Amino acid sequence: MDIKDLQRENIKTLRPYSTARDEFKGEASIFLDANENSFGSPLPANYNRYPDPLQLDLKDAISKIKGVPIENTFLGNGSDEAIDLLFRAFCNPGKDNVIILPPTYGMYEVSANINDVEVRKVELLPNFQLDLEKIAEAIDANTKLIFICSPNNPTGNSIIRTDIETILANFKGLVVIDEAYINFAKQKTFIQELTEYANLVILQTFSKAWGLAALRLGMAFSSRPVIDILNKVKPPYNINQATQDLALAALQNIQQVNQWITLTVTERERLRTELAKLPLVKKVYPSDANFILVEVTDAIATYNSLMDKGIIVRDRSKVSLCEGCLRITVGTEAENTALIRVMGCEL
């Protein structure tokens, strides 16, 4: 497979914006090339200079943790930027299509609609696994992307690995595996498969386990041709310097993050066990994420009652295959205890 054949014709000939920092090579002490404020910033730290457009220091630090070379790494303003750029680089508006597998993360469809790309929905099976036969039927010559969220949002389950490998081996477009919740799962990341599949794109994020949702920093890992194309179409300075600096500092605290992951998994199982005992709970689904899907007798009433008590969960009762369900994030021990008490005693 030649990835370059998948990209849009106009992207093949696109000349990306060249920044002042792209053009400069070598050492310098006086920078008069980018029309910046040479006096500094009205902040304790100076942010008057444009950031590294390719975030090389941050990518180097990430590579030491993830084991992925810099040239196979893209950083975006959240994973949402990488999702949008995949549409913009590989999908011709009004012609190409993508496949999503509901119930799943809503931004795949939103980005498709923004970019005028047809969405073909192949619903998951009742056990929230892939319907390989129907996926195969949905694919045609203009299918460019298949999005697989694993662990899946909002169901929380991991997708069977061999099913994903079947799609990777047989689909001639890009297979995008969204691993936003992989840190909480028993299933291993697909990162080790990057060298086997040129059409594999893996999305990960700093918003979940790393606790940096406010920084808006997402990662995409793929073959060199895919990463080169994403770098070609991205805005020149898509990751600001403050985010780069703070993320670099956070990467020094991996032990703390691992402790939080362990606590989250422990609390997730406690939450599942205790909620399953409550009269209003009909079913608690297994989860490999930092949330659980819970079917209750009256989802809207339960949602509203919890909101009245100052506890906010996510109503997923109108989502396909999630009828009557709430999605509940695993909180701290105290937060989870409060949720269990309110659902058990006051609703």
Short mmCIF file of N, CA, C and O in Angstrom, two decimals, residues 164-225:
data_model
loop_
_atom_site.label_atom_id
_atom_site.label_comp_id
_atom_site.label_asym_id
_atom_site.label_seq_id
_atom_site.Cartn_x
_atom_site.Cartn_y
_atom_site.Cartn_z
N ILE A 164 -9.70 -6.39 15.01
CA ILE A 164 -9.04 -5.18 14.51
C ILE A 164 -7.95 -5.56 13.52
O ILE A 164 -7.79 -4.93 12.46
N GLU A 165 -7.19 -6.61 13.82
CA GLU A 165 -6.12 -7.06 12.92
C GLU A 165 -6.68 -7.52 11.58
O GLU A 165 -6.05 -7.31 10.53
N THR A 166 -7.87 -8.11 11.61
CA THR A 166 -8.51 -8.53 10.35
C THR A 166 -8.78 -7.32 9.46
O THR A 166 -8.54 -7.35 8.24
N ILE A 167 -9.28 -6.25 10.05
CA ILE A 167 -9.55 -5.04 9.28
C ILE A 167 -8.25 -4.42 8.79
O ILE A 167 -8.13 -4.02 7.61
N LEU A 168 -7.25 -4.34 9.65
CA LEU A 168 -5.96 -3.78 9.25
C LEU A 168 -5.36 -4.52 8.06
O LEU A 168 -4.78 -3.90 7.16
N ALA A 169 -5.49 -5.82 8.05
CA ALA A 169 -4.87 -6.63 7.01
C ALA A 169 -5.63 -6.58 5.69
O ALA A 169 -5.04 -6.83 4.63
N ASN A 170 -6.91 -6.23 5.73
CA ASN A 170 -7.73 -6.34 4.52
C ASN A 170 -8.24 -5.01 3.97
O ASN A 170 -8.60 -4.94 2.79
N PHE A 171 -8.27 -3.97 4.78
CA PHE A 171 -8.78 -2.67 4.33
C PHE A 171 -7.67 -1.87 3.67
O PHE A 171 -6.55 -1.80 4.18
N LYS A 172 -7.97 -1.24 2.55
CA LYS A 172 -6.98 -0.51 1.77
C LYS A 172 -6.94 0.98 2.08
O LYS A 172 -6.29 1.74 1.38
N GLY A 173 -7.63 1.39 3.13
CA GLY A 173 -7.55 2.76 3.59
C GLY A 173 -6.87 2.82 4.95
O GLY A 173 -6.17 1.89 5.36
N LEU A 174 -7.07 3.92 5.67
CA LEU A 174 -6.47 4.08 6.99
C LEU A 174 -7.40 3.54 8.08
O LEU A 174 -8.59 3.82 8.07
N VAL A 175 -6.83 2.78 9.00
CA VAL A 175 -7.56 2.28 10.16
C VAL A 175 -7.10 3.11 11.36
O VAL A 175 -5.93 3.07 11.75
N VAL A 176 -8.02 3.89 11.93
CA VAL A 176 -7.70 4.80 13.02
C VAL A 176 -8.18 4.17 14.32
O VAL A 176 -9.38 4.03 14.54
N ILE A 177 -7.23 3.79 15.18
CA ILE A 177 -7.58 3.19 16.48
C ILE A 177 -7.42 4.27 17.55
O ILE A 177 -6.30 4.74 17.80
N ASP A 178 -8.53 4.64 18.14
CA ASP A 178 -8.53 5.67 19.17
C ASP A 178 -8.32 5.02 20.53
O ASP A 178 -9.21 4.34 21.05
N GLU A 179 -7.13 5.23 21.09
CA GLU A 179 -6.76 4.61 22.37
C GLU A 179 -6.73 5.63 23.50
O GLU A 179 -5.86 5.58 24.38
N ALA A 180 -7.70 6.51 23.52
CA ALA A 180 -7.73 7.54 24.56
C ALA A 180 -7.72 6.94 25.97
O ALA A 180 -7.19 7.55 26.90
N TYR A 181 -8.30 5.74 26.12
CA TYR A 181 -8.45 5.13 27.45
C TYR A 181 -7.55 3.92 27.65
O TYR A 181 -7.75 3.14 28.57
N ILE A 182 -6.54 3.77 26.81
CA ILE A 182 -5.73 2.55 26.82
C ILE A 182 -4.97 2.37 28.14
O ILE A 182 -4.69 1.24 28.55
N ASN A 183 -4.65 3.45 28.84
CA ASN A 183 -3.90 3.33 30.09
C ASN A 183 -4.66 2.58 31.17
O ASN A 183 -4.06 2.09 32.13
N PHE A 184 -5.97 2.50 31.05
CA PHE A 184 -6.80 1.84 32.06
C PHE A 184 -7.16 0.41 31.67
O PHE A 184 -7.90 -0.26 32.40
N ALA A 185 -6.66 -0.06 30.54
CA ALA A 185 -7.09 -1.34 29.98
C ALA A 185 -6.05 -2.44 30.18
O ALA A 185 -4.85 -2.18 30.27
N LYS A 186 -6.54 -3.68 30.20
CA LYS A 186 -5.64 -4.83 30.22
C LYS A 186 -5.06 -5.07 28.83
O LYS A 186 -3.94 -5.55 28.69
N GLN A 187 -5.85 -4.74 27.80
CA GLN A 187 -5.39 -4.93 26.44
C GLN A 187 -4.22 -4.00 26.14
O GLN A 187 -4.23 -2.83 26.52
N LYS A 188 -3.22 -4.51 25.43
CA LYS A 188 -2.05 -3.71 25.11
C LYS A 188 -2.36 -2.75 23.95
O LYS A 188 -3.23 -2.99 23.13
N THR A 189 -1.61 -1.66 23.91
CA THR A 189 -1.71 -0.72 22.82
C THR A 189 -1.33 -1.39 21.50
O THR A 189 -0.59 -2.38 21.48
N PHE A 190 -1.80 -0.82 20.41
CA PHE A 190 -1.41 -1.30 19.08
C PHE A 190 -0.11 -0.66 18.60
O PHE A 190 0.28 -0.86 17.45
N ILE A 191 0.57 0.07 19.46
CA ILE A 191 1.81 0.75 19.05
C ILE A 191 2.83 -0.23 18.48
O ILE A 191 3.52 0.07 17.51
N GLN A 192 2.91 -1.43 19.07
CA GLN A 192 3.91 -2.39 18.59
C GLN A 192 3.61 -2.88 17.17
O GLN A 192 4.47 -3.46 16.52
N GLU A 193 2.37 -2.65 16.70
CA GLU A 193 2.01 -3.06 15.34
C GLU A 193 2.29 -1.99 14.29
O GLU A 193 2.03 -2.20 13.10
N LEU A 194 2.81 -0.84 14.69
CA LEU A 194 3.04 0.25 13.74
C LEU A 194 3.96 -0.17 12.60
O LEU A 194 3.78 0.27 11.46
N THR A 195 4.95 -0.99 12.89
CA THR A 195 5.89 -1.39 11.85
C THR A 195 5.30 -2.43 10.89
O THR A 195 5.86 -2.66 9.82
N GLU A 196 4.17 -3.02 11.27
CA GLU A 196 3.56 -4.05 10.43
C GLU A 196 2.51 -3.50 9.47
O GLU A 196 2.28 -4.09 8.41
N TYR A 197 1.86 -2.40 9.85
CA TYR A 197 0.75 -1.89 9.05
C TYR A 197 0.99 -0.42 8.71
O TYR A 197 0.92 0.45 9.58
N ALA A 198 1.23 -0.15 7.44
CA ALA A 198 1.44 1.24 7.01
C ALA A 198 0.17 2.07 7.13
O ALA A 198 0.23 3.30 7.21
N ASN A 199 -0.99 1.40 7.16
CA ASN A 199 -2.27 2.11 7.19
C ASN A 199 -2.83 2.27 8.60
O ASN A 199 -3.96 2.69 8.77
N LEU A 200 -2.03 1.96 9.62
CA LEU A 200 -2.47 2.06 11.00
C LEU A 200 -2.19 3.45 11.56
O LEU A 200 -1.07 3.96 11.45
N VAL A 201 -3.22 4.07 12.15
CA VAL A 201 -3.07 5.33 12.87
C VAL A 201 -3.58 5.12 14.29
O VAL A 201 -4.70 4.63 14.47
N ILE A 202 -2.78 5.45 15.28
CA ILE A 202 -3.16 5.29 16.68
C ILE A 202 -3.30 6.68 17.30
O ILE A 202 -2.39 7.50 17.21
N LEU A 203 -4.43 6.92 17.92
CA LEU A 203 -4.65 8.17 18.64
C LEU A 203 -4.55 7.92 20.14
O LEU A 203 -5.13 6.98 20.66
N GLN A 204 -3.78 8.76 20.82
CA GLN A 204 -3.73 8.74 22.28
C GLN A 204 -3.81 10.19 22.77
O GLN A 204 -3.78 11.12 21.97
N THR A 205 -3.91 10.37 24.08
CA THR A 205 -4.16 11.71 24.59
C THR A 205 -3.52 11.92 25.95
O THR A 205 -3.25 10.95 26.69
N PHE A 206 -3.30 13.18 26.29
CA PHE A 206 -2.87 13.56 27.63
C PHE A 206 -4.05 13.97 28.50
O PHE A 206 -3.85 14.39 29.65
N SER A 207 -5.27 13.85 27.99
CA SER A 207 -6.44 14.37 28.70
C SER A 207 -7.00 13.42 29.75
O SER A 207 -7.75 13.85 30.62
N LYS A 208 -6.67 12.15 29.67
CA LYS A 208 -7.29 11.16 30.56
C LYS A 208 -6.34 10.77 31.69
O LYS A 208 -6.30 11.41 32.73
N ALA A 209 -5.55 9.73 31.51
CA ALA A 209 -4.66 9.26 32.57
C ALA A 209 -3.66 10.32 33.01
O ALA A 209 -3.31 10.40 34.19
N TRP A 210 -3.20 11.14 32.08
CA TRP A 210 -2.18 12.13 32.39
C TRP A 210 -2.76 13.37 33.09
O TRP A 210 -2.01 14.22 33.57
N GLY A 211 -4.07 13.52 33.11
CA GLY A 211 -4.68 14.61 33.86
C GLY A 211 -4.39 15.99 33.30
O GLY A 211 -4.32 16.96 34.05
N LEU A 212 -4.25 16.10 31.97
CA LEU A 212 -3.90 17.38 31.35
C LEU A 212 -4.95 17.81 30.33
O LEU A 212 -4.62 18.40 29.29
N ALA A 213 -6.21 17.56 30.63
CA ALA A 213 -7.28 17.88 29.68
C ALA A 213 -7.28 19.36 29.30
O ALA A 213 -7.57 19.72 28.15
N ALA A 214 -6.95 20.23 30.24
CA ALA A 214 -6.99 21.67 29.96
C ALA A 214 -5.90 22.12 29.00
O ALA A 214 -6.02 23.18 28.38
N LEU A 215 -4.85 21.32 28.84
CA LEU A 215 -3.76 21.71 27.93
C LEU A 215 -4.09 21.42 26.47
O LEU A 215 -3.46 21.99 25.58
N ARG A 216 -5.06 20.54 26.21
CA ARG A 216 -5.43 20.15 24.85
C ARG A 216 -4.22 19.64 24.08
O ARG A 216 -3.70 20.32 23.18
N LEU A 217 -3.78 18.45 24.42
CA LEU A 217 -2.63 17.85 23.76
C LEU A 217 -2.94 16.40 23.42
O LEU A 217 -3.18 15.58 24.31
N GLY A 218 -2.97 16.10 22.14
CA GLY A 218 -3.22 14.75 21.67
C GLY A 218 -2.06 14.23 20.86
O GLY A 218 -1.24 15.00 20.34
N MET A 219 -1.99 12.91 20.74
CA MET A 219 -0.91 12.26 20.00
C MET A 219 -1.49 11.37 18.91
O MET A 219 -2.53 10.75 19.10
N ALA A 220 -0.80 11.35 17.78
CA ALA A 220 -1.11 10.38 16.74
C ALA A 220 0.19 9.69 16.35
O ALA A 220 1.22 10.35 16.14
N PHE A 221 0.14 8.37 16.26
CA PHE A 221 1.31 7.58 15.87
C PHE A 221 0.96 6.83 14.60
O PHE A 221 -0.10 6.22 14.49
N SER A 222 1.88 6.87 13.64
CA SER A 222 1.60 6.18 12.37
C SER A 222 2.90 6.01 11.59
O SER A 222 3.98 6.36 12.06
N SER A 223 2.76 5.48 10.38
CA SER A 223 3.91 5.33 9.50
C SER A 223 4.41 6.71 9.08
O SER A 223 3.68 7.71 9.11
N ARG A 224 5.64 6.79 8.67
CA ARG A 224 6.26 8.07 8.30
C ARG A 224 5.47 8.82 7.22
O ARG A 224 5.28 10.05 7.35
N PRO A 225 4.97 8.17 6.16
CA PRO A 225 4.22 8.92 5.15
C PRO A 225 2.96 9.60 5.72
O PRO A 225 2.65 10.73 5.34
#
